[in-house]
Amino acid sequence: MTHIVVLGSTNMDLVTYVAKAPQRGETVTGREFHTIPGGKGANQAIAAARAGATVSMIGAVGNDAFGLRLRDTLEHSGVDTDFLRTVEGPSGTAHIVVDDEGANSIVVIPGANGTVDHLSPGDEGVIASADALLLQLEIPLRAVVLGAQAARRHGIRTVLTPSPAQPLPPELLDTTDLLVANEYEAITLTGRADPREAAAALLEAVPEVVVTLGATGCLCLTRGTEPLVIPAPKVTAVDSTGAGDTFVGTLAVALAEEKPVREALSWAAAAAAISVQRAGASASMPYRPEIDAQFTA
């Protein structure tokens, strides 16, 4: 079975649903509030596990009630948490506002994620056993670089989600095989306003780039081949939180299973389309039979 390792964040998502997100200085009345396990690392781990992979999670939670629930949610989804350490203090949290169009705005408080600034004993060994290592930027950059370098030493494919968007050091770009960014992240990283131009600029730094374009679909550029444009299934979005992580986790599984690139991208787009029709991040992620049904429909 495909083995995916995720080095990244775990957060408790504190989600408020409103008709319209407040402007600066404005107070609005919300409709609902939920606490939902999330974090980009945990989300990608759960997405990959539900898509059919064996998944190991490297990261940290706090010794609080959120930490217990985060660990339990990962394990319930089939994710191995042997490399998820518990540290003193609070777990990470993400404060999310979702409007009636399904759009969101997010503030992340790192908490325990801020302690993941190195590889612990055993981390490199589990990375070496993987088919792919998934990385994001919600933990200290030093650990992301160390993880990518460990993967490169062992010939393991690295998939980087540059979120939250920030300058990427050469030592990380040099050890990234596939970079998956949303439109905002691609534009922020390159200063190019057009997604195609941004993707082309990123391709100068890494060998393969995917830029997700929300309801429009995604764009894939690989050195030496023609660009691929993959449309997204037509659905009515309820909550886009976690859709990008669903896409990445599912895509990593598809590529590790050696699906053709176009098919892998379409399969991942089908998974993301299912997720946006449901509330929450990890709670919205589909299982493999659902993805297959959406993909073949």
Coordinates of C-alpha atoms in Angstrom, one line a residue:
M1 CA 0.0 0.0 0.0
T2 CA 1.1 3.6 -0.7
H3 CA 2.9 5.2 2.3
I4 CA 2.6 9.0 2.7
V5 CA 4.4 10.9 5.5
V6 CA 3.2 14.3 6.5
L7 CA 5.5 16.8 8.4
G8 CA 3.3 19.6 9.4
S9 CA 0.8 21.3 11.7
T10 CA -2.2 20.2 13.7
N11 CA -4.7 22.9 14.7
M12 CA -8.2 23.0 16.3
D13 CA -10.3 25.0 13.8
L14 CA -12.6 27.5 15.6
V15 CA -15.1 28.1 12.8
T16 CA -17.7 30.8 12.7
Y17 CA -20.3 30.9 9.9
V18 CA -21.7 34.3 8.9
A19 CA -23.8 35.8 6.0
K20 CA -21.0 38.3 5.2
A21 CA -17.5 38.5 6.7
P22 CA -17.0 41.7 8.8
Q23 CA -15.0 44.6 7.5
R24 CA -12.3 46.2 9.6
G25 CA -13.9 47.7 12.7
E26 CA -17.3 46.1 12.0
T27 CA -19.2 43.7 14.2
V28 CA -21.6 41.1 12.7
T29 CA -23.7 38.4 14.2
G30 CA -22.8 34.8 13.3
R31 CA -25.1 31.9 12.5
E32 CA -23.1 28.9 13.8
F33 CA -19.9 28.1 15.6
H34 CA -18.0 24.8 15.5
T35 CA -14.7 23.4 16.8
I36 CA -13.3 21.1 14.0
P37 CA -9.9 19.3 14.0
G38 CA -7.7 20.7 11.3
G39 CA -4.3 22.3 10.5
K40 CA -2.8 21.9 7.1
G41 CA -0.6 19.0 8.0
A42 CA -3.3 17.0 9.7
N43 CA -5.8 17.9 6.9
Q44 CA -3.4 16.5 4.3
A45 CA -2.7 13.4 6.4
I46 CA -6.5 12.7 6.8
A47 CA -7.2 13.4 3.1
A48 CA -4.4 10.9 2.1
A49 CA -5.6 8.3 4.5
R50 CA -9.2 8.5 3.3
A51 CA -8.0 8.3 -0.3
G52 CA -6.5 4.9 0.5
A53 CA -2.9 5.4 1.7
T54 CA -1.0 4.4 4.8
V55 CA -0.2 7.7 6.5
S56 CA 2.3 8.7 9.2
M57 CA 2.0 12.2 10.8
I58 CA 5.1 14.0 12.2
G59 CA 4.3 17.1 14.3
A60 CA 3.1 18.2 17.8
V61 CA 0.0 18.8 19.8
G62 CA -0.3 20.5 23.2
N63 CA -1.1 18.7 26.5
D64 CA -4.7 20.2 26.5
A65 CA -8.1 19.0 25.5
F66 CA -7.6 20.1 21.9
G67 CA -4.5 18.0 21.7
L68 CA -6.3 14.9 22.8
R69 CA -9.1 15.5 20.3
L70 CA -6.6 16.2 17.5
R71 CA -4.7 13.0 18.1
D72 CA -7.9 11.0 18.4
T73 CA -9.3 12.4 15.1
L74 CA -6.1 11.5 13.2
E75 CA -6.1 8.0 14.6
H76 CA -9.8 7.6 13.9
S77 CA -9.1 8.5 10.3
G78 CA -6.4 5.8 10.1
V79 CA -3.3 8.1 10.5
D80 CA -0.3 6.7 12.5
T81 CA 0.5 9.2 15.3
D82 CA 3.6 7.5 16.7
F83 CA 5.6 10.5 15.5
L84 CA 3.1 13.1 16.7
R85 CA 4.6 14.3 20.0
T86 CA 2.8 16.0 22.9
V87 CA 4.4 19.1 24.4
E88 CA 3.7 21.4 27.3
G89 CA 1.2 24.2 26.5
P90 CA -1.7 24.8 24.2
S91 CA -2.3 23.1 20.8
G92 CA -2.4 25.2 17.7
T93 CA -5.6 26.9 16.8
A94 CA -7.1 28.4 13.6
H95 CA -9.8 31.1 13.9
I96 CA -11.9 30.9 10.7
V97 CA -14.8 33.0 9.4
V98 CA -16.8 31.4 6.6
D99 CA -19.3 33.5 4.6
D100 CA -22.5 32.4 2.7
E101 CA -20.5 32.1 -0.5
G102 CA -18.2 29.5 1.1
A103 CA -15.2 31.8 1.2
N104 CA -13.1 32.0 4.3
S105 CA -10.5 34.1 6.2
I106 CA -8.2 32.5 8.7
V107 CA -5.9 33.5 11.6
V108 CA -3.6 30.8 12.8
I109 CA -2.1 30.7 16.3
P110 CA 0.8 28.1 16.1
G111 CA 0.8 26.8 19.7
A112 CA 2.5 23.4 19.9
N113 CA 3.3 23.6 16.2
G114 CA 5.9 26.3 17.0
T115 CA 8.0 23.6 18.8
V116 CA 8.4 21.6 15.6
D117 CA 11.7 23.2 14.6
H118 CA 13.8 20.1 14.2
L119 CA 13.5 16.4 13.4
S120 CA 13.2 14.1 16.4
P121 CA 14.8 10.6 16.6
G122 CA 13.0 8.3 14.3
D123 CA 11.6 11.0 12.0
E124 CA 14.1 10.6 9.2
G125 CA 13.6 6.8 9.3
V126 CA 9.9 7.1 8.7
I127 CA 10.5 9.7 6.0
A128 CA 12.9 7.2 4.3
S129 CA 10.1 4.6 4.3
A130 CA 7.6 6.8 2.5
D131 CA 6.5 7.1 -1.2
A132 CA 6.1 10.8 -0.7
L133 CA 6.6 13.5 2.0
L134 CA 4.0 16.3 2.3
L135 CA 5.2 19.7 3.6
Q136 CA 3.5 23.0 4.4
L137 CA 4.6 26.2 6.2
E138 CA 2.5 26.2 9.4
I139 CA 5.5 24.9 11.4
P140 CA 9.0 26.6 11.7
L141 CA 10.7 26.8 8.3
R142 CA 13.8 25.1 9.7
A143 CA 12.0 21.8 10.2
V144 CA 10.4 22.0 6.7
V145 CA 13.9 22.4 5.2
L146 CA 15.3 19.6 7.3
G147 CA 12.4 17.3 6.4
A148 CA 12.8 18.0 2.7
Q149 CA 16.6 17.5 2.9
A150 CA 16.0 14.1 4.6
A151 CA 13.6 13.1 1.9
R152 CA 16.1 14.0 -0.8
R153 CA 18.9 12.0 0.9
H154 CA 16.6 8.9 0.6
G155 CA 15.2 9.6 -2.8
I156 CA 11.7 10.4 -1.5
R157 CA 9.3 12.6 -3.5
T158 CA 8.6 15.9 -1.8
V159 CA 5.3 17.9 -2.2
L160 CA 5.3 21.4 -0.8
T161 CA 2.3 23.5 -0.1
P162 CA 3.7 27.1 0.4
S163 CA 1.0 28.2 2.9
P164 CA 1.0 30.6 4.6
A165 CA 2.8 32.2 1.7
Q166 CA 6.3 33.5 2.5
P167 CA 9.7 33.7 0.8
L168 CA 11.1 30.2 0.1
P169 CA 14.8 29.7 0.8
P170 CA 16.9 28.1 -2.0
E171 CA 17.7 25.1 0.2
L172 CA 13.9 24.3 0.3
L173 CA 13.3 24.9 -3.4
D174 CA 16.3 22.8 -4.3
T175 CA 14.7 19.8 -2.4
T176 CA 11.1 20.3 -3.6
D177 CA 9.9 18.0 -6.4
L178 CA 6.3 19.3 -6.7
L179 CA 5.0 22.7 -5.5
V180 CA 1.2 23.0 -5.1
A181 CA 0.0 26.6 -4.5
N182 CA -3.3 28.3 -4.8
E183 CA -3.7 31.3 -7.0
Y184 CA -3.1 33.8 -4.1
E185 CA 0.0 31.9 -3.0
A186 CA 1.5 31.7 -6.5
I187 CA 0.9 35.4 -7.1
T188 CA 2.4 36.3 -3.7
L189 CA 5.5 34.2 -4.2
T190 CA 6.2 35.5 -7.7
G191 CA 4.7 39.0 -7.9
R192 CA 3.0 37.9 -11.2
A193 CA -0.7 38.8 -11.4
D194 CA -1.5 36.1 -14.0
P195 CA -1.7 32.5 -12.7
R196 CA 0.0 31.1 -15.8
E197 CA 2.8 33.6 -15.5
A198 CA 3.2 32.8 -11.8
A199 CA 3.3 29.1 -12.5
A200 CA 5.9 29.6 -15.2
A201 CA 8.0 31.7 -12.8
L202 CA 7.8 29.0 -10.1
L203 CA 8.8 26.3 -12.6
E204 CA 12.1 28.0 -12.8
A205 CA 12.7 27.0 -9.2
V206 CA 11.1 23.6 -9.0
P207 CA 10.6 20.8 -11.6
E208 CA 6.8 20.6 -11.3
V209 CA 4.1 23.1 -10.3
V210 CA 0.4 22.9 -9.8
V211 CA -1.6 26.1 -9.2
T212 CA -5.2 25.5 -8.0
L213 CA -7.8 28.0 -9.2
G214 CA -10.8 27.3 -7.1
A215 CA -14.0 26.6 -9.0
T216 CA -12.1 27.0 -12.3
G217 CA -9.9 24.0 -11.7
C218 CA -6.1 23.8 -11.7
L219 CA -3.1 24.4 -13.9
C220 CA -0.1 22.0 -14.0
L221 CA 3.3 22.8 -15.5
T222 CA 6.1 20.3 -15.7
R223 CA 9.5 21.0 -17.2
G224 CA 9.7 19.7 -20.8
T225 CA 6.0 19.1 -21.3
E226 CA 2.9 21.1 -22.4
P227 CA 0.8 22.8 -19.6
L228 CA -2.3 20.9 -18.4
V229 CA -5.5 22.7 -17.5
I230 CA -7.9 20.5 -15.5
P231 CA -11.5 21.8 -15.0
A232 CA -13.2 21.5 -11.6
P233 CA -16.5 19.6 -11.3
K234 CA -19.5 22.0 -11.1
V235 CA -20.8 22.1 -7.5
T236 CA -22.3 24.5 -5.1
A237 CA -19.8 25.4 -2.4
V238 CA -20.8 25.5 1.2
D239 CA -17.3 25.9 2.8
S240 CA -14.0 25.9 1.0
T241 CA -11.9 25.4 4.2
G242 CA -9.6 22.4 3.7
A243 CA -10.3 22.0 0.0
G244 CA -6.7 22.7 -1.0
D245 CA -5.5 20.2 1.6
T246 CA -7.9 17.6 0.3
F247 CA -6.6 18.2 -3.2
V248 CA -2.9 17.9 -2.1
G249 CA -3.4 14.8 0.0
T250 CA -5.5 13.0 -2.7
L251 CA -3.1 14.1 -5.4
A252 CA -0.1 12.7 -3.5
V253 CA -1.8 9.3 -3.2
A254 CA -2.7 9.3 -6.9
L255 CA 0.8 10.1 -8.0
A256 CA 2.3 7.6 -5.7
E257 CA 0.0 5.0 -7.2
E258 CA 1.5 6.0 -10.6
K259 CA -1.8 7.3 -12.0
P260 CA -1.2 9.4 -15.2
V261 CA -0.8 13.0 -14.3
R262 CA -4.0 14.2 -15.9
E263 CA -6.0 11.4 -14.2
A264 CA -4.3 12.1 -10.9
L265 CA -5.2 15.8 -11.1
S266 CA -8.8 15.1 -12.1
W267 CA -9.1 12.6 -9.2
A268 CA -7.8 15.1 -6.7
A269 CA -10.1 17.8 -8.2
A270 CA -13.1 15.4 -7.7
A271 CA -12.1 15.0 -4.0
A272 CA -11.8 18.7 -3.5
A273 CA -15.2 19.3 -5.1
I274 CA -16.8 16.9 -2.7
S275 CA -15.1 18.6 0.3
V276 CA -16.4 22.1 -0.6
Q277 CA -20.0 20.8 -0.4
R278 CA -19.6 20.1 3.3
A279 CA -18.8 22.2 6.3
G280 CA -15.4 22.1 8.0
A281 CA -11.9 20.9 6.9
S282 CA -11.1 17.4 8.1
A283 CA -14.8 16.7 8.6
S284 CA -15.5 17.4 4.9
M285 CA -12.9 15.1 3.4
P286 CA -14.2 12.2 1.3
Y287 CA -13.3 8.6 1.4
R288 CA -11.9 6.8 -1.7
P289 CA -15.3 5.2 -2.8
E290 CA -16.8 8.7 -2.9
I291 CA -13.9 10.1 -4.9
D292 CA -14.1 7.2 -7.4
A293 CA -17.8 7.8 -7.7
Q294 CA -17.4 11.6 -8.3
F295 CA -14.5 11.0 -10.7
T296 CA -16.3 8.4 -12.9
A297 CA -19.7 10.3 -12.8

